[in-house]
Short mmCIF file of C-alpha atoms in Angstrom, two decimals:
data_model
loop_
_atom_site.label_atom_id
_atom_site.label_comp_id
_atom_site.label_asym_id
_atom_site.label_seq_id
_atom_site.Cartn_x
_atom_site.Cartn_y
_atom_site.Cartn_z
CA MET A 1 -17.59 52.42 -5.49
CA ASP A 2 -19.65 51.98 -2.41
CA ASN A 3 -18.47 49.39 0.21
CA GLU A 4 -22.05 48.15 0.61
CA PHE A 5 -22.44 47.81 -3.29
CA ILE A 6 -19.10 45.89 -3.32
CA LYS A 7 -20.31 43.55 -0.50
CA LYS A 8 -23.42 42.84 -2.16
CA LYS A 9 -21.58 42.11 -5.45
CA ILE A 10 -19.39 39.64 -3.70
CA GLU A 11 -22.43 38.00 -1.85
CA ASN A 12 -24.19 37.67 -5.16
CA GLY A 13 -21.09 36.20 -6.79
CA LEU A 14 -20.79 33.60 -4.08
CA LYS A 15 -24.51 32.52 -4.28
CA PHE A 16 -23.88 32.05 -8.17
CA LEU A 17 -20.65 30.08 -7.44
CA LYS A 18 -22.49 27.87 -4.81
CA SER A 19 -25.14 27.04 -7.32
CA LYS A 20 -22.67 26.32 -10.09
CA ASN A 21 -23.81 29.46 -12.11
CA PHE A 22 -20.20 30.14 -13.06
CA ASP A 23 -20.91 32.68 -15.85
CA LYS A 24 -23.00 35.03 -13.56
CA ALA A 25 -20.44 34.55 -10.70
CA ILE A 26 -17.57 35.63 -13.04
CA LYS A 27 -19.41 38.73 -14.15
CA CYS A 28 -19.83 39.71 -10.53
CA PHE A 29 -16.12 39.10 -9.72
CA GLN A 30 -14.85 40.73 -12.91
CA TYR A 31 -16.81 43.83 -11.77
CA ILE A 32 -14.98 43.92 -8.58
CA GLU A 33 -11.63 43.11 -10.12
CA LYS A 34 -11.88 46.28 -12.34
CA ASN A 35 -11.85 48.54 -9.23
CA LYS A 36 -8.43 49.54 -8.25
CA ASN A 37 -9.28 49.10 -4.46
CA THR A 38 -10.92 45.77 -4.89
CA LYS A 39 -8.79 44.27 -7.65
CA LEU A 40 -7.11 41.64 -5.47
CA THR A 41 -10.38 40.49 -4.06
CA GLY A 42 -11.81 40.11 -7.53
CA LEU A 43 -8.87 38.31 -8.84
CA LEU A 44 -9.07 35.95 -5.74
CA TYR A 45 -12.63 35.03 -6.35
CA LEU A 46 -12.08 34.74 -10.18
CA GLY A 47 -9.32 32.18 -9.42
CA ILE A 48 -11.59 30.19 -6.87
CA THR A 49 -14.26 30.22 -9.55
CA GLN A 50 -11.78 28.56 -12.03
CA ILE A 51 -10.98 25.96 -9.29
CA GLU A 52 -14.72 25.12 -9.07
CA LYS A 53 -14.79 24.72 -12.77
CA GLY A 54 -11.84 22.28 -12.83
CA ASN A 55 -9.62 24.82 -14.69
CA ASN A 56 -6.53 24.78 -12.56
CA GLN A 57 -4.16 26.53 -14.77
CA LYS A 58 -6.53 29.40 -15.23
CA ALA A 59 -7.04 29.66 -11.58
CA ILE A 60 -3.19 29.68 -11.00
CA ASN A 61 -2.93 32.44 -13.53
CA TYR A 62 -5.25 34.71 -11.61
CA PHE A 63 -3.47 33.94 -8.24
CA ASN A 64 -0.25 34.66 -9.99
CA ASN A 65 -1.66 38.02 -10.97
CA ILE A 66 -2.24 38.82 -7.17
CA LEU A 67 1.28 37.65 -6.47
CA ASN A 68 2.67 40.09 -8.98
CA ILE A 69 1.15 42.87 -7.05
CA ASP A 70 1.67 41.28 -3.50
CA SER A 71 4.10 38.34 -3.45
CA LEU A 72 3.29 37.56 0.21
CA ASN A 73 -0.40 37.30 -0.34
CA GLU A 74 -1.67 34.58 1.86
CA HIS A 75 -4.72 33.54 0.00
CA ALA A 76 -3.02 33.42 -3.43
CA ASN A 77 -0.20 31.33 -2.06
CA ILE A 78 -2.29 28.96 -0.14
CA ASN A 79 -4.54 28.27 -3.20
CA ILE A 80 -1.79 27.66 -5.52
CA GLY A 81 -0.41 25.36 -3.08
CA LEU A 82 -3.53 23.48 -2.62
CA ILE A 83 -3.94 23.11 -6.52
CA HIS A 84 -0.44 21.56 -6.78
CA PHE A 85 -1.20 19.32 -3.57
CA ARG A 86 -4.43 17.87 -5.24
CA GLU A 87 -2.46 17.34 -8.48
CA LYS A 88 0.15 15.42 -6.20
CA LYS A 89 2.83 17.85 -7.41
CA TYR A 90 3.98 17.80 -3.77
CA LEU A 91 7.49 19.40 -4.33
CA GLU A 92 5.82 22.40 -6.06
CA ALA A 93 3.13 22.67 -3.36
CA LEU A 94 5.77 22.64 -0.64
CA LYS A 95 7.24 25.96 -1.91
CA TYR A 96 4.04 27.79 -1.19
CA PHE A 97 3.19 26.17 2.09
CA GLU A 98 6.70 26.78 3.28
CA LEU A 99 6.42 30.39 2.24
CA ILE A 100 3.20 30.85 4.24
CA LEU A 101 4.75 29.18 7.31
CA ARG A 102 7.69 31.68 7.23
CA ILE A 103 5.20 34.38 7.42
CA ASN A 104 2.96 32.57 9.90
CA SER A 105 4.20 29.44 11.59
CA LYS A 106 0.77 28.71 13.03
CA HIS A 107 -1.17 28.74 9.79
CA LEU A 108 -3.40 25.69 10.09
CA ILE A 109 -4.03 24.76 6.46
CA ALA A 110 -0.16 25.17 5.52
CA ASN A 111 0.72 23.24 8.47
CA LEU A 112 -1.71 20.34 7.80
CA HIS A 113 -0.80 20.07 4.09
CA LYS A 114 2.95 20.37 4.72
CA GLY A 115 2.49 17.55 7.29
CA ILE A 116 0.61 15.37 4.72
CA ILE A 117 3.23 16.06 2.04
CA ASP A 118 6.03 15.12 4.50
CA TYR A 119 4.23 11.92 5.54
CA ASN A 120 3.76 10.90 1.67
CA LEU A 121 7.43 11.69 1.08
CA ALA A 122 8.37 9.51 4.12
CA ASN A 123 9.77 12.59 6.08
CA PHE A 124 7.77 11.20 9.22
CA ASP A 125 9.56 13.38 11.98
CA SER A 126 8.90 16.65 10.08
CA ALA A 127 5.23 15.48 9.50
CA TYR A 128 4.63 14.77 13.02
CA ILE A 129 5.82 18.22 14.16
CA HIS A 130 3.46 19.90 11.83
CA PHE A 131 0.59 17.74 13.02
CA GLU A 132 1.37 18.54 16.60
CA ILE A 133 1.01 22.18 15.74
CA CYS A 134 -2.34 21.51 13.91
CA GLU A 135 -3.56 19.63 17.10
CA LYS A 136 -2.84 22.58 19.22
CA ILE A 137 -4.66 24.93 16.85
CA ASP A 138 -7.76 22.74 16.22
CA GLU A 139 -8.39 19.30 17.86
CA ASN A 140 -11.38 18.58 15.71
CA ILE A 141 -9.46 17.31 12.57
CA PRO A 142 -10.10 13.53 12.44
CA GLN A 143 -7.55 12.91 9.67
CA LEU A 144 -4.91 14.52 11.80
CA TYR A 145 -5.03 11.72 14.42
CA ASN A 146 -5.08 9.02 11.69
CA TYR A 147 -1.80 10.36 10.37
CA MET A 148 -0.21 10.79 13.81
CA GLY A 149 -1.25 7.25 14.65
CA SER A 150 0.31 5.94 11.35
CA ILE A 151 3.65 7.69 12.02
CA LEU A 152 3.84 6.23 15.50
CA PHE A 153 2.81 2.73 14.19
CA LYS A 154 5.68 2.86 11.65
CA LYS A 155 8.07 3.68 14.50
CA ASN A 156 6.66 0.76 16.38
CA SER A 157 5.21 2.98 19.13
CA ILE A 158 2.15 0.72 19.20
CA ASP A 159 0.48 1.89 22.25
CA GLN A 160 0.70 5.47 21.29
CA ALA A 161 -0.55 4.74 17.70
CA ILE A 162 -3.59 3.05 19.32
CA LYS A 163 -4.30 6.11 21.23
CA TYR A 164 -4.36 8.35 18.27
CA TYR A 165 -6.45 5.96 16.10
CA LYS A 166 -9.03 5.78 18.81
CA LYS A 167 -9.08 9.51 19.05
CA SER A 168 -9.77 9.70 15.31
CA ILE A 169 -12.58 7.14 15.73
CA VAL A 170 -14.10 9.18 18.49
CA LYS A 171 -14.07 12.30 16.19
CA ASN A 172 -15.61 10.33 13.46
CA GLN A 173 -17.24 7.01 14.11
CA ASN A 174 -17.38 6.44 10.33
CA ASP A 175 -13.71 6.57 10.04
CA SER A 176 -13.01 3.21 8.42
CA ARG A 177 -9.46 3.96 7.66
CA SER A 178 -8.58 4.51 11.35
CA LYS A 179 -10.48 1.24 12.41
CA TYR A 180 -8.43 -0.70 9.79
CA ASN A 181 -5.20 0.86 11.05
CA LEU A 182 -6.23 0.15 14.52
CA SER A 183 -6.47 -3.56 13.54
CA ARG A 184 -2.73 -3.59 12.48
CA CYS A 185 -1.88 -2.32 15.99
CA TYR A 186 -4.02 -5.11 17.53
CA PHE A 187 -2.29 -7.76 15.26
CA SER A 188 1.06 -6.50 16.53
CA LYS A 189 -0.02 -6.99 20.06
CA PHE A 190 -1.42 -10.54 19.21
CA LEU A 191 -4.87 -9.47 19.98
CA TYR A 192 -6.26 -11.41 16.92
CA GLU A 193 -9.94 -11.48 17.68
CA GLU A 194 -10.15 -7.71 18.02
CA ALA A 195 -7.75 -7.24 15.12
CA LEU A 196 -9.55 -9.59 12.62
CA GLU A 197 -12.90 -7.82 13.41
CA LEU A 198 -11.44 -4.34 12.64
CA PHE A 199 -9.41 -5.66 9.71
CA GLU A 200 -12.81 -6.11 7.93
CA PHE A 201 -13.19 -2.30 7.62
CA ARG A 202 -10.73 -2.47 4.66
CA HIS A 203 -13.82 -3.14 2.47
CA SER A 204 -15.14 0.44 3.29
CA PHE A 205 -12.25 2.18 1.55
CA THR A 206 -11.01 -0.43 -1.10
CA LYS A 207 -12.86 -1.13 -4.37
CA ASN A 208 -13.20 -4.80 -5.59
CA SER A 209 -14.73 -5.08 -9.04
CA LYS A 210 -14.73 -8.79 -8.59
CA ALA A 211 -17.07 -8.55 -5.58
CA ASN A 212 -19.36 -6.22 -7.34
CA GLU A 213 -19.73 -8.68 -10.30
CA VAL A 214 -20.51 -11.54 -7.92
CA ASN A 215 -23.12 -9.44 -5.93
CA ASN A 216 -24.88 -8.20 -8.96
CA LYS A 217 -25.10 -11.57 -10.78
CA PHE A 218 -25.89 -13.94 -7.88
CA ASN A 219 -26.76 -11.85 -4.73
CA PRO A 220 -25.31 -14.51 -2.78
CA LYS A 221 -25.43 -14.80 1.18
CA GLN A 222 -21.95 -13.81 2.79
CA TRP A 223 -20.64 -16.92 4.36
CA GLU A 224 -19.79 -16.53 8.12
CA GLY A 225 -19.10 -20.13 8.95
CA GLU A 226 -22.36 -21.90 8.46
CA ASP A 227 -22.63 -25.45 7.09
CA LEU A 228 -21.61 -25.69 3.47
CA ASN A 229 -22.49 -29.24 2.76
CA ASN A 230 -24.25 -29.54 -0.57
CA LYS A 231 -23.84 -25.81 -1.19
CA SER A 232 -21.70 -23.78 -3.41
CA ILE A 233 -19.35 -20.84 -2.48
CA ILE A 234 -17.19 -18.51 -4.38
CA ILE A 235 -14.18 -16.90 -2.67
CA ILE A 236 -13.18 -13.64 -4.09
CA SER A 237 -9.47 -12.65 -4.31
CA GLU A 238 -8.41 -9.29 -3.08
CA GLN A 239 -5.50 -6.86 -2.73
CA GLY A 240 -2.13 -7.97 -4.26
CA ILE A 241 -0.96 -11.12 -5.93
CA GLY A 242 1.05 -11.92 -2.98
CA ASP A 243 -1.99 -11.83 -0.87
CA THR A 244 -3.83 -14.28 -3.11
CA ILE A 245 -0.99 -16.67 -3.22
CA GLN A 246 -0.43 -16.67 0.68
CA TYR A 247 -4.24 -16.75 1.68
CA ALA A 248 -5.24 -19.30 -0.83
CA ARG A 249 -4.38 -21.99 1.75
CA TYR A 250 -7.62 -21.33 3.42
CA LEU A 251 -9.48 -22.82 0.43
CA PHE A 252 -8.07 -26.11 1.46
CA TYR A 253 -9.61 -25.76 4.83
CA LEU A 254 -13.07 -25.27 3.07
CA HIS A 255 -12.29 -28.44 1.11
CA GLU A 256 -11.34 -30.58 4.05
CA THR A 257 -14.29 -29.36 6.16
CA PHE A 258 -17.38 -29.34 3.78
CA LYS A 259 -18.59 -31.43 0.89
CA CYS A 260 -19.35 -28.36 -1.25
CA LYS A 261 -18.41 -26.79 -4.59
CA ILE A 262 -15.82 -24.16 -4.32
CA TYR A 263 -15.08 -21.53 -6.76
CA PHE A 264 -11.99 -19.21 -6.50
CA TYR A 265 -12.35 -15.86 -8.42
CA VAL A 266 -8.74 -14.79 -9.19
CA ASN A 267 -6.57 -12.75 -11.55
CA LYS A 268 -6.35 -14.66 -14.89
CA LYS A 269 -2.44 -14.67 -14.63
CA LEU A 270 -2.82 -16.83 -11.52
CA LEU A 271 -5.18 -19.52 -12.85
CA TYR A 272 -2.50 -21.98 -13.76
CA LEU A 273 -1.30 -22.16 -10.01
CA PHE A 274 -4.46 -23.88 -9.00
CA ASN A 275 -4.67 -26.35 -11.67
CA ASN A 276 -4.29 -29.33 -9.32
CA CYS A 277 -6.23 -27.92 -6.47
CA PRO A 278 -9.43 -29.26 -5.05
CA PHE A 279 -11.52 -26.21 -6.02
CA GLU A 280 -12.26 -24.49 -9.28
CA ALA A 281 -10.23 -21.32 -10.11
CA ILE A 282 -11.97 -18.93 -12.44
CA SER A 283 -11.07 -15.52 -13.95
CA ASP A 284 -14.70 -14.62 -14.95
CA LEU A 285 -18.34 -15.54 -14.20
CA ASN A 286 -19.43 -16.45 -17.68
CA LYS A 287 -19.85 -20.14 -17.06
CA LEU A 288 -21.22 -19.73 -13.62
CA ASN A 289 -25.01 -19.69 -13.16
CA HIS A 290 -25.55 -19.88 -9.34
CA VAL A 291 -23.61 -19.88 -6.10
CA ASP A 292 -25.05 -19.90 -2.57
CA TYR A 293 -22.48 -18.00 -0.61
CA CYS A 294 -19.63 -15.75 -1.25
CA GLN A 295 -16.69 -14.53 0.93
CA TYR A 296 -13.61 -12.44 0.53
CA LEU A 297 -10.36 -14.42 0.59
CA MET A 298 -8.60 -12.59 3.38
CA SER A 299 -11.85 -12.85 5.54
CA LEU A 300 -11.60 -16.68 5.70
CA GLN A 301 -8.75 -16.29 8.25
CA LYS A 302 -11.21 -14.48 10.60
CA ILE A 303 -13.79 -17.36 10.48
CA TYR A 304 -11.03 -19.99 10.78
CA TYR A 305 -9.38 -18.27 13.80
CA ASN A 306 -12.60 -17.51 15.59
CA LYS A 307 -13.52 -21.23 15.51
CA TYR A 308 -9.92 -22.81 16.11
CA LYS A 309 -8.01 -19.90 17.94
CA LYS A 310 -5.09 -20.37 15.36
CA PHE A 311 -4.16 -19.73 11.85
CA TYR A 312 -4.40 -22.38 9.24
CA LYS A 313 -1.23 -24.27 8.19
CA ASN A 314 0.68 -23.63 5.03
CA ILE A 315 -0.15 -25.71 2.04
CA ASN A 316 2.32 -25.94 -0.90
CA TYR A 317 0.01 -26.17 -3.71
CA ILE A 318 2.41 -24.80 -6.38
CA HIS A 319 3.69 -27.53 -8.75
CA ALA A 320 6.49 -27.28 -11.28
CA ASP A 321 6.29 -28.02 -15.07
CA LYS A 322 8.96 -30.76 -15.69
CA GLU A 323 10.18 -29.25 -18.85
CA SER A 324 10.56 -25.80 -17.52
CA LEU A 325 12.16 -27.19 -14.33
CA ILE A 326 14.83 -28.97 -16.51
CA ASN A 327 15.36 -25.95 -18.61
CA TRP A 328 16.14 -23.70 -15.78
CA LYS A 329 18.18 -26.37 -14.00
CA ASN A 330 20.39 -26.46 -16.97
CA LYS A 331 20.87 -22.73 -17.03
CA ILE A 332 21.52 -22.30 -13.47
CA ASN A 333 23.92 -25.20 -13.19
CA LYS A 334 26.24 -23.55 -15.60
CA LEU A 335 26.91 -21.14 -12.80
CA GLU A 336 29.13 -22.04 -9.82
CA LYS A 337 27.35 -22.84 -6.61
CA PRO A 338 25.95 -21.71 -4.23
CA HIS A 339 23.00 -20.14 -6.20
CA ILE A 340 21.32 -17.27 -4.49
CA ALA A 341 18.32 -15.35 -6.04
CA ILE A 342 17.74 -11.78 -4.97
CA SER A 343 14.99 -9.34 -5.14
CA TRP A 344 15.11 -5.97 -3.69
CA GLN A 345 12.46 -3.64 -5.24
CA GLY A 346 8.71 -3.77 -4.95
CA ASN A 347 6.14 -1.90 -6.96
CA PRO A 348 6.72 1.81 -6.44
CA GLU A 349 3.01 2.46 -6.81
CA TYR A 350 2.38 0.80 -3.50
CA SER A 351 1.77 3.41 -0.83
CA GLU A 352 4.36 1.94 1.56
CA ASP A 353 7.02 0.73 -0.92
CA HIS A 354 9.53 3.25 0.42
CA LEU A 355 9.41 1.25 3.76
CA ARG A 356 9.95 -2.28 2.11
CA SER A 357 12.14 -1.73 -1.00
CA ILE A 358 15.85 -1.77 -0.44
CA PRO A 359 18.30 0.18 -2.57
CA LEU A 360 20.65 -2.40 -4.19
CA ARG A 361 23.68 -0.50 -3.25
CA TYR A 362 23.29 -1.76 0.28
CA PHE A 363 24.17 -5.17 -0.95
CA GLU A 364 27.54 -4.15 -2.37
CA ASN A 365 29.74 -5.85 0.18
CA ILE A 366 27.97 -9.03 -0.09
CA ILE A 367 27.70 -9.07 -3.94
CA LYS A 368 31.31 -8.21 -4.63
CA LYS A 369 32.81 -10.77 -2.35
CA ASN A 370 32.40 -13.20 -5.28
CA LYS A 371 31.53 -16.01 -2.74
CA TYR A 372 28.14 -16.54 -4.18
CA ASN A 373 26.39 -16.55 -7.62
CA PHE A 374 23.57 -14.03 -7.58
CA ILE A 375 20.52 -14.42 -9.89
CA SER A 376 18.27 -11.30 -10.06
CA LEU A 377 14.51 -12.03 -10.00
CA GLN A 378 13.73 -8.43 -10.61
CA LYS A 379 11.37 -7.59 -13.48
CA ASN A 380 11.36 -4.07 -15.02
CA ILE A 381 11.47 -1.66 -12.13
CA GLY A 382 14.61 -2.21 -10.19
CA SER A 383 16.62 -3.98 -12.69
CA GLU A 384 18.34 -0.69 -13.74
CA GLN A 385 20.10 -0.53 -10.29
CA ILE A 386 22.41 -3.47 -11.46
CA GLU A 387 24.00 -1.29 -14.09
CA GLN A 388 23.84 1.90 -12.07
CA ASN A 389 25.77 0.33 -9.28
CA ASN A 390 28.33 -1.51 -11.69
CA PHE A 391 27.14 -4.95 -10.45
CA SER A 392 26.62 -6.50 -13.96
CA LYS A 393 29.73 -8.69 -13.41
CA PHE A 394 28.41 -10.09 -10.18
CA ILE A 395 24.66 -10.54 -10.65
CA HIS A 396 23.06 -12.72 -13.39
CA ASP A 397 20.22 -10.85 -14.83
CA PHE A 398 17.61 -13.13 -16.39
CA SER A 399 15.04 -10.26 -16.50
CA ASN A 400 14.53 -10.43 -20.29
CA GLU A 401 13.66 -14.19 -20.01
CA ILE A 402 11.76 -14.34 -16.86
CA ASP A 403 7.82 -14.41 -16.75
CA MET A 404 7.51 -13.25 -20.37
CA ALA A 405 4.38 -15.25 -21.02
CA ASP A 406 0.88 -14.58 -19.68
CA ASN A 407 1.25 -16.72 -16.43
CA ALA A 408 2.55 -14.68 -13.45
CA PHE A 409 5.89 -16.05 -11.88
CA ASP A 410 5.87 -19.07 -14.23
CA ASP A 411 9.75 -18.89 -14.76
CA THR A 412 10.27 -17.55 -11.24
CA ILE A 413 8.69 -20.77 -9.76
CA HIS A 414 11.08 -22.88 -11.50
CA ILE A 415 14.25 -20.66 -10.79
CA LEU A 416 13.17 -20.98 -7.12
CA LYS A 417 13.13 -24.70 -7.38
CA ASN A 418 16.77 -24.74 -8.45
CA ILE A 419 18.48 -22.35 -6.05
CA ASP A 420 20.00 -22.71 -2.76
CA LEU A 421 18.74 -19.57 -1.20
CA LEU A 422 16.40 -16.51 -1.86
CA ILE A 423 17.02 -13.13 -0.37
CA THR A 424 14.08 -10.75 -0.81
CA SER A 425 12.19 -7.66 0.40
CA ASP A 426 8.62 -7.70 1.40
CA THR A 427 6.87 -8.37 -1.88
CA ALA A 428 4.74 -11.14 -3.46
CA LEU A 429 7.88 -13.02 -4.13
CA ALA A 430 8.17 -13.53 -0.18
CA HIS A 431 4.78 -15.07 -0.32
CA LEU A 432 5.51 -17.26 -3.20
CA ALA A 433 8.70 -18.67 -1.55
CA GLY A 434 7.10 -19.12 1.69
CA THR A 435 4.28 -21.20 0.15
CA MET A 436 6.74 -23.23 -1.72
CA GLU A 437 8.79 -23.62 1.31
CA ILE A 438 11.90 -22.27 -0.26
CA ASN A 439 15.04 -21.46 1.88
CA THR A 440 14.55 -17.57 2.20
CA PHE A 441 15.88 -14.63 4.08
CA LEU A 442 13.19 -12.13 4.14
CA LEU A 443 14.43 -8.50 4.88
CA LEU A 444 11.79 -6.43 6.72
CA ASN A 445 11.38 -2.86 7.84
CA PHE A 446 11.18 -1.77 11.57
CA ASN A 447 7.56 -2.51 11.84
CA PRO A 448 6.38 -4.79 9.13
CA GLU A 449 3.18 -6.53 8.07
CA TRP A 450 1.65 -8.34 11.23
CA ARG A 451 1.53 -11.61 9.15
CA TRP A 452 5.26 -12.03 9.80
CA LEU A 453 4.79 -11.98 13.61
CA LEU A 454 7.10 -9.05 13.91
CA GLN A 455 7.34 -9.43 17.69
CA ILE A 456 8.70 -12.91 17.56
CA LYS A 457 12.25 -12.77 16.11
CA ASP A 458 13.00 -14.86 12.97
CA LYS A 459 9.38 -16.32 12.98
CA CYS A 460 7.00 -16.61 10.12
CA ILE A 461 3.32 -17.26 10.57
CA TYR A 462 3.12 -20.00 7.95
CA SER A 463 6.41 -21.18 6.54
CA THR A 464 9.31 -22.91 8.43
CA LYS A 465 11.84 -22.27 5.61
CA LEU A 466 11.47 -18.41 5.74
CA LYS A 467 13.70 -16.63 7.99
CA ILE A 468 13.35 -13.04 8.95
CA ILE A 469 15.93 -10.16 9.41
CA LYS A 470 14.30 -7.19 10.64
CA GLN A 471 15.55 -3.49 11.06
CA SER A 472 16.56 -2.97 14.62
CA LYS A 473 15.55 0.80 14.33
CA TYR A 474 13.54 2.89 11.89
CA ASN A 475 14.81 3.09 8.37
CA ASP A 476 18.08 1.25 9.08
CA TRP A 477 18.91 -1.19 6.27
CA THR A 478 22.57 -1.19 7.16
CA SER A 479 22.19 -3.30 10.08
CA VAL A 480 19.91 -5.68 8.24
CA ILE A 481 22.52 -6.17 5.67
CA SER A 482 25.33 -6.73 8.20
CA GLU A 483 23.19 -9.36 9.89
CA LEU A 484 22.35 -10.92 6.50
CA GLU A 485 26.15 -11.06 5.80
CA GLU A 486 26.82 -12.74 9.13
CA LYS A 487 24.13 -15.30 8.58
CA LEU A 488 25.38 -15.95 5.03
CA ASN A 489 28.99 -16.51 6.34
CA ASN A 490 27.63 -19.04 8.99
CA SER A 491 25.29 -20.86 6.74
CA LEU A 492 25.87 -24.12 4.99
CA ILE A 493 25.73 -22.60 1.62
CA SER A 494 29.05 -20.55 2.20
#
């Protein structure tokens, strides 16, 4: 078969592939695959065609046929690795990227994706090494600098993180993710005006169906601090339940400042929390015919801060139901004092859960001392660790009774009202307890969310009863638990 003829067949196949004419592309590549001398080339392009068609398993079959002939074939290995990577089968993908790197340690695609996988698996030191290799090979990969900045941020190297986020933005002015991440650095350095401005870029890469509904139905103006007297405004909740609970206090600022109608568009499970509030909480737009303005909940802090150069005070708007309060009081009072509620595990679907959740085994010395009565506030995920660690005799597990109805935290609120202390990782429960002014030890990672004022030891930005114990070095929960144990020994509840 003539080389020019083969070259033409490949060119034609690629043209068909680019135009999504898969049948004709396949015919070209099958023709090439039948020839002994070009078999591997044909198999490669047949596999790539199946990727374009979305048939990943067929693609893998073609690439495996190549590996049966040449086990070290770079193109086949990298493509199988990339398929597993896109399917988030990271451990499978690693096998192929690591094989390529054993052959060629400077392989750009293998280094980049090995670094991203290490990052996703929280192997940050290894990830950083691979990203540094990529940087030396090609400086024009914007996502590279965002990842490097994020690793440095997690390790509290704020100035270095800023440097890399800015590099990423220079490479791509539309890099909203790096701008948002840069805001987190500025929050850490108390540069609040700059931080709050960049924090708005979160809307560029997060979807909010509530905002879309509001804009489609009312097309309201976005409120930026104008006079709201005799107007109406809808505030749209965003991100997690904890964020809604924490930032809802800014609606009280609106009520104090303007004579206007305020609607709060929230998750249906949270409606009951706002029953006694001076605004109307809603979970749909069915009964609403008009609003003048709208704004995202977490953007209210920017408007308030730009005007007053401070953050708004805490408002404990959460009220207990008398019957539920008595019910839980009777249950808890059957246990000897002091009563300590504990929560250690957040939602594992959250991208940074590995940084905030604490394996229950770390608490063993405190739990087994029998000085306190521990009450688990875990629901579903995390509760299994009680039995796994043989703590069933030491922790009262009410998970089969807590928050079984439609309202989020309904029972949890009444338990919190009846305990002496809460110990929790950085989840929605911390925001709930902070809002309710519950005595709390919040256990944080080395570089936690800015809102906890991480540079000021033991401070919380909005609650006087919430005390912080933070890692003194990256990924070190042992020192946190040791400090917690010391504080418990010295506290009045001991």
